[in-house]
Amino acid sequence: MERISSGDMLPGQIERESFATIARELGDRTFSADQEPIIKRVIHTTADFDYADNLYFSPEAVDSGREALQRGVTVITDTQMARAGINKKLAAKYGCEVLCYISDEEPARLASKDSTTRAVAAVNRAAALFPDAIYVVGNAPTALLKICELAKANILQPRLVIGVPVGFVNVVESKERLMDSGLACIVARGRKGGSNVAAAIGNALLY
């Protein structure tokens, strides 16, 4: 086996070779020009080729997300991990702020008072301040359900919802609710997802 030292490849070269490997393994599969970079970046992040099949894009979702970012719309995430993973330097170039309220004292207090989850309380807080933001959900299906509920009540008018929570309880149901909502959305169907996937989609839109 060839020995490779830690200094043999620079980050840019590693990324280029990774994407070349992804293209090679996808073979002759083709995707629409707006969806392909997102699908490949999620595969790059996860090394999971299932995302070539389970990522759902509502009509005009990518265009809506890109246009909103170019106009400096705020991005709201459901976890600090998703927020940390989004390229905030590039977001700031467009005038976009990336925020997460899950750790704030007020949502925590309201979650306890109302006997709900902090994710739901954080969405309520964000909706009051940024009703037309891009909402990025990588962990909490309750957050996704609340987004759909507030949008149906016309309290929230998100430019795009990235719905990729991971897990077993209410995960599939929340994603199906989002896909049926009529909102511009990008969804990882099934149980798979996560904050890293959510951030990868956000970054792909920015790049």
mmCIF file of C-alpha atoms in Angstrom:
data_model
loop_
_atom_site.group_PDB
_atom_site.id
_atom_site.type_symbol
_atom_site.label_atom_id
_atom_site.label_comp_id
_atom_site.label_asym_id
_atom_site.label_seq_id
_atom_site.Cartn_x
_atom_site.Cartn_y
_atom_site.Cartn_z
ATOM 1 C CA MET A 1 0.000 0.000 0.000
ATOM 2 C CA GLU A 2 1.274 3.449 -0.942
ATOM 3 C CA ARG A 3 2.133 5.581 2.046
ATOM 4 C CA ILE A 4 0.609 9.057 1.994
ATOM 5 C CA SER A 5 1.797 11.736 4.363
ATOM 6 C CA SER A 6 -0.499 14.327 5.894
ATOM 7 C CA GLY A 7 1.166 17.085 3.884
ATOM 8 C CA ASP A 8 0.862 15.514 0.439
ATOM 9 C CA MET A 9 -2.445 17.150 -0.541
ATOM 10 C CA LEU A 10 -3.754 20.643 -0.003
ATOM 11 C CA PRO A 11 -7.418 21.252 0.929
ATOM 12 C CA GLY A 12 -8.346 22.575 -2.495
ATOM 13 C CA GLN A 13 -6.874 19.516 -4.183
ATOM 14 C CA ILE A 14 -8.671 17.177 -1.791
ATOM 15 C CA GLU A 15 -11.985 18.869 -2.535
ATOM 16 C CA ARG A 16 -11.416 18.740 -6.306
ATOM 17 C CA GLU A 17 -10.544 15.063 -6.186
ATOM 18 C CA SER A 18 -13.518 14.350 -3.941
ATOM 19 C CA PHE A 19 -15.934 15.975 -6.377
ATOM 20 C CA ALA A 20 -14.262 14.141 -9.272
ATOM 21 C CA THR A 21 -14.840 10.872 -7.419
ATOM 22 C CA ILE A 22 -18.483 11.784 -6.831
ATOM 23 C CA ALA A 23 -18.979 12.557 -10.529
ATOM 24 C CA ARG A 24 -17.307 9.292 -11.486
ATOM 25 C CA GLU A 25 -19.419 7.201 -9.125
ATOM 26 C CA LEU A 26 -22.630 8.892 -10.225
ATOM 27 C CA GLY A 27 -21.765 7.685 -13.708
ATOM 28 C CA ASP A 28 -24.203 8.742 -16.410
ATOM 29 C CA ARG A 29 -26.837 10.019 -13.992
ATOM 30 C CA THR A 30 -27.926 13.543 -14.809
ATOM 31 C CA PHE A 31 -29.595 16.232 -12.710
ATOM 32 C CA SER A 32 -30.988 19.656 -13.493
ATOM 33 C CA ALA A 33 -28.367 22.404 -13.587
ATOM 34 C CA ASP A 34 -29.738 24.139 -10.479
ATOM 35 C CA GLN A 35 -30.029 20.959 -8.392
ATOM 36 C CA GLU A 36 -26.780 19.208 -9.331
ATOM 37 C CA PRO A 37 -24.391 21.372 -7.241
ATOM 38 C CA ILE A 38 -26.592 20.919 -4.172
ATOM 39 C CA ILE A 39 -26.881 17.151 -4.574
ATOM 40 C CA LYS A 40 -23.139 16.778 -5.089
ATOM 41 C CA ARG A 41 -22.270 18.987 -2.122
ATOM 42 C CA VAL A 42 -24.536 16.978 0.174
ATOM 43 C CA ILE A 43 -22.915 13.757 -1.058
ATOM 44 C CA HIS A 44 -19.507 15.363 -0.516
ATOM 45 C CA THR A 45 -20.477 16.234 3.059
ATOM 46 C CA THR A 46 -21.940 12.827 3.928
ATOM 47 C CA ALA A 47 -20.265 10.333 1.532
ATOM 48 C CA ASP A 48 -23.816 9.013 1.116
ATOM 49 C CA PHE A 49 -25.023 8.536 -2.458
ATOM 50 C CA ASP A 50 -28.606 7.940 -1.299
ATOM 51 C CA TYR A 51 -29.009 11.722 -1.416
ATOM 52 C CA ALA A 52 -28.903 11.526 -5.206
ATOM 53 C CA ASP A 53 -32.377 9.995 -4.924
ATOM 54 C CA ASN A 54 -33.926 11.317 -1.735
ATOM 55 C CA LEU A 55 -33.418 15.075 -2.085
ATOM 56 C CA TYR A 56 -36.691 16.745 -3.054
ATOM 57 C CA PHE A 57 -36.855 20.201 -4.611
ATOM 58 C CA SER A 58 -40.142 22.051 -4.893
ATOM 59 C CA PRO A 59 -40.622 24.064 -8.093
ATOM 60 C CA GLU A 60 -38.489 27.228 -8.066
ATOM 61 C CA ALA A 61 -36.977 26.315 -4.668
ATOM 62 C CA VAL A 62 -33.388 26.884 -5.734
ATOM 63 C CA ASP A 63 -34.172 30.115 -7.575
ATOM 64 C CA SER A 64 -36.164 31.394 -4.596
ATOM 65 C CA GLY A 65 -33.344 30.589 -2.182
ATOM 66 C CA ARG A 66 -30.626 32.132 -4.322
ATOM 67 C CA GLU A 67 -32.640 35.282 -4.999
ATOM 68 C CA ALA A 68 -33.360 35.692 -1.283
ATOM 69 C CA LEU A 69 -29.683 35.278 -0.390
ATOM 70 C CA GLN A 70 -28.647 37.803 -3.026
ATOM 71 C CA ARG A 71 -31.088 40.263 -1.457
ATOM 72 C CA GLY A 72 -29.564 39.779 1.992
ATOM 73 C CA VAL A 73 -32.398 37.850 3.618
ATOM 74 C CA THR A 74 -31.726 36.530 7.131
ATOM 75 C CA VAL A 75 -31.072 32.805 7.544
ATOM 76 C CA ILE A 76 -32.533 31.073 10.618
ATOM 77 C CA THR A 77 -31.220 27.662 11.696
ATOM 78 C CA ASP A 78 -32.672 25.263 14.247
ATOM 79 C CA THR A 79 -29.282 24.284 15.714
ATOM 80 C CA GLN A 80 -26.019 26.002 16.523
ATOM 81 C CA MET A 81 -24.278 23.225 14.595
ATOM 82 C CA ALA A 82 -26.107 24.138 11.372
ATOM 83 C CA ARG A 83 -25.365 27.803 11.987
ATOM 84 C CA ALA A 84 -21.675 27.034 12.545
ATOM 85 C CA GLY A 85 -21.528 25.018 9.329
ATOM 86 C CA ILE A 86 -22.862 27.757 7.048
ATOM 87 C CA ASN A 87 -20.192 29.965 5.501
ATOM 88 C CA LYS A 88 -20.930 33.202 7.309
ATOM 89 C CA LYS A 89 -18.161 35.126 5.554
ATOM 90 C CA LEU A 90 -19.807 34.414 2.209
ATOM 91 C CA ALA A 91 -23.273 35.060 3.652
ATOM 92 C CA ALA A 92 -22.067 38.434 4.931
ATOM 93 C CA LYS A 93 -20.850 39.280 1.423
ATOM 94 C CA TYR A 94 -24.517 39.280 0.376
ATOM 95 C CA GLY A 95 -25.619 41.061 3.548
ATOM 96 C CA CYS A 96 -27.130 37.901 5.073
ATOM 97 C CA GLU A 97 -27.032 37.226 8.790
ATOM 98 C CA VAL A 98 -27.183 33.627 10.023
ATOM 99 C CA LEU A 99 -29.027 33.316 13.350
ATOM 100 C CA CYS A 100 -30.127 30.590 15.750
ATOM 101 C CA TYR A 101 -32.352 31.156 18.789
ATOM 102 C CA ILE A 102 -32.284 27.655 20.265
ATOM 103 C CA SER A 103 -29.809 28.613 23.009
ATOM 104 C CA ASP A 104 -31.390 31.949 23.944
ATOM 105 C CA GLU A 105 -32.948 32.429 27.376
ATOM 106 C CA GLU A 106 -36.334 33.628 26.113
ATOM 107 C CA PRO A 107 -37.163 30.535 23.992
ATOM 108 C CA ALA A 108 -35.998 28.333 26.867
ATOM 109 C CA ARG A 109 -38.298 30.170 29.290
ATOM 110 C CA LEU A 110 -41.266 30.022 26.924
ATOM 111 C CA ALA A 111 -40.699 26.341 26.160
ATOM 112 C CA SER A 112 -40.900 25.579 29.876
ATOM 113 C CA LYS A 113 -43.900 27.864 30.383
ATOM 114 C CA ASP A 114 -45.855 26.506 27.405
ATOM 115 C CA SER A 115 -44.767 22.867 27.813
ATOM 116 C CA THR A 116 -43.333 22.727 24.308
ATOM 117 C CA THR A 117 -39.904 22.135 22.818
ATOM 118 C CA ARG A 118 -37.207 24.762 22.658
ATOM 119 C CA ALA A 119 -37.155 24.262 18.896
ATOM 120 C CA VAL A 120 -40.809 25.317 18.663
ATOM 121 C CA ALA A 121 -40.253 28.292 20.957
ATOM 122 C CA ALA A 122 -37.218 29.310 18.873
ATOM 123 C CA VAL A 123 -39.291 29.196 15.657
ATOM 124 C CA ASN A 124 -41.978 31.346 17.289
ATOM 125 C CA ARG A 125 -39.306 33.843 18.296
ATOM 126 C CA ALA A 126 -37.749 33.895 14.828
ATOM 127 C CA ALA A 127 -41.135 34.193 13.105
ATOM 128 C CA ALA A 128 -41.960 37.311 15.093
ATOM 129 C CA LEU A 129 -38.715 38.961 14.019
ATOM 130 C CA PHE A 130 -38.046 37.542 10.542
ATOM 131 C CA PRO A 131 -41.247 36.184 8.967
ATOM 132 C CA ASP A 132 -39.726 36.127 5.473
ATOM 133 C CA ALA A 133 -36.364 34.535 6.324
ATOM 134 C CA ILE A 134 -34.825 31.360 4.948
ATOM 135 C CA TYR A 135 -35.464 28.633 7.534
ATOM 136 C CA VAL A 136 -32.926 25.819 7.832
ATOM 137 C CA VAL A 137 -33.952 22.750 9.871
ATOM 138 C CA GLY A 138 -31.476 19.908 10.297
ATOM 139 C CA ASN A 139 -32.457 18.403 13.620
ATOM 140 C CA ALA A 140 -35.900 19.189 15.030
ATOM 141 C CA PRO A 141 -39.042 17.894 13.293
ATOM 142 C CA THR A 142 -41.091 19.930 15.776
ATOM 143 C CA ALA A 143 -39.498 23.066 14.325
ATOM 144 C CA LEU A 144 -40.494 21.981 10.832
ATOM 145 C CA LEU A 145 -44.075 21.281 11.902
ATOM 146 C CA LYS A 146 -44.278 24.689 13.585
ATOM 147 C CA ILE A 147 -42.973 26.417 10.444
ATOM 148 C CA CYS A 148 -45.703 24.722 8.396
ATOM 149 C CA GLU A 149 -48.340 25.657 10.982
ATOM 150 C CA LEU A 150 -47.310 29.324 11.079
ATOM 151 C CA ALA A 151 -47.100 29.505 7.294
ATOM 152 C CA LYS A 152 -50.603 28.054 6.958
ATOM 153 C CA ALA A 153 -51.824 30.750 9.360
ATOM 154 C CA ASN A 154 -50.013 33.352 7.222
ATOM 155 C CA ILE A 155 -47.854 34.357 10.187
ATOM 156 C CA LEU A 156 -44.735 33.147 8.416
ATOM 157 C CA GLN A 157 -43.853 33.618 4.740
ATOM 158 C CA PRO A 158 -40.438 31.977 4.406
ATOM 159 C CA ARG A 159 -38.515 32.507 1.184
ATOM 160 C CA LEU A 160 -37.234 28.936 1.426
ATOM 161 C CA VAL A 161 -37.379 26.112 3.945
ATOM 162 C CA ILE A 162 -34.562 23.584 4.040
ATOM 163 C CA GLY A 163 -36.133 20.613 5.825
ATOM 164 C CA VAL A 164 -33.675 17.845 6.582
ATOM 165 C CA PRO A 165 -34.175 16.748 10.209
ATOM 166 C CA VAL A 166 -32.728 13.349 11.059
ATOM 167 C CA GLY A 167 -34.218 10.651 13.287
ATOM 168 C CA PHE A 168 -37.181 8.397 13.891
ATOM 169 C CA VAL A 169 -40.000 10.284 15.647
ATOM 170 C CA ASN A 170 -42.134 12.609 13.495
ATOM 171 C CA VAL A 171 -39.221 13.062 11.088
ATOM 172 C CA VAL A 172 -40.804 11.545 7.979
ATOM 173 C CA GLU A 173 -44.195 13.049 8.857
ATOM 174 C CA SER A 174 -42.780 16.562 9.264
ATOM 175 C CA LYS A 175 -41.011 16.362 5.914
ATOM 176 C CA GLU A 176 -44.161 15.157 4.179
ATOM 177 C CA ARG A 177 -46.090 18.023 5.763
ATOM 178 C CA LEU A 178 -43.530 20.459 4.385
ATOM 179 C CA MET A 179 -43.617 18.945 0.892
ATOM 180 C CA ASP A 180 -47.422 19.210 0.894
ATOM 181 C CA SER A 181 -47.415 22.794 2.227
ATOM 182 C CA GLY A 182 -46.832 24.615 -1.049
ATOM 183 C CA LEU A 183 -43.803 26.374 0.464
ATOM 184 C CA ALA A 184 -40.567 26.657 -1.487
ATOM 185 C CA CYS A 185 -38.533 23.868 0.052
ATOM 186 C CA ILE A 186 -35.625 21.460 -0.248
ATOM 187 C CA VAL A 187 -36.226 18.233 1.676
ATOM 188 C CA ALA A 188 -34.281 15.057 2.425
ATOM 189 C CA ARG A 189 -37.043 12.466 2.211
ATOM 190 C CA GLY A 190 -37.055 9.666 4.748
ATOM 191 C CA ARG A 191 -35.158 9.468 8.026
ATOM 192 C CA LYS A 192 -31.795 10.777 6.852
ATOM 193 C CA GLY A 193 -30.565 14.330 7.241
ATOM 194 C CA GLY A 194 -28.883 16.322 9.961
ATOM 195 C CA SER A 195 -27.361 19.700 10.695
ATOM 196 C CA ASN A 196 -24.379 18.947 8.451
ATOM 197 C CA VAL A 197 -26.727 18.258 5.532
ATOM 198 C CA ALA A 198 -28.687 21.439 6.272
ATOM 199 C CA ALA A 199 -25.480 23.494 6.271
ATOM 200 C CA ALA A 200 -24.260 21.812 3.076
ATOM 201 C CA ILE A 201 -27.453 22.821 1.249
ATOM 202 C CA GLY A 202 -27.180 26.375 2.561
ATOM 203 C CA ASN A 203 -23.564 26.574 1.442
ATOM 204 C CA ALA A 204 -24.352 25.151 -1.988
ATOM 205 C CA LEU A 205 -26.911 27.924 -2.480
ATOM 206 C CA LEU A 206 -24.349 30.519 -1.401
ATOM 207 C CA TYR A 207 -21.569 29.132 -3.597
#
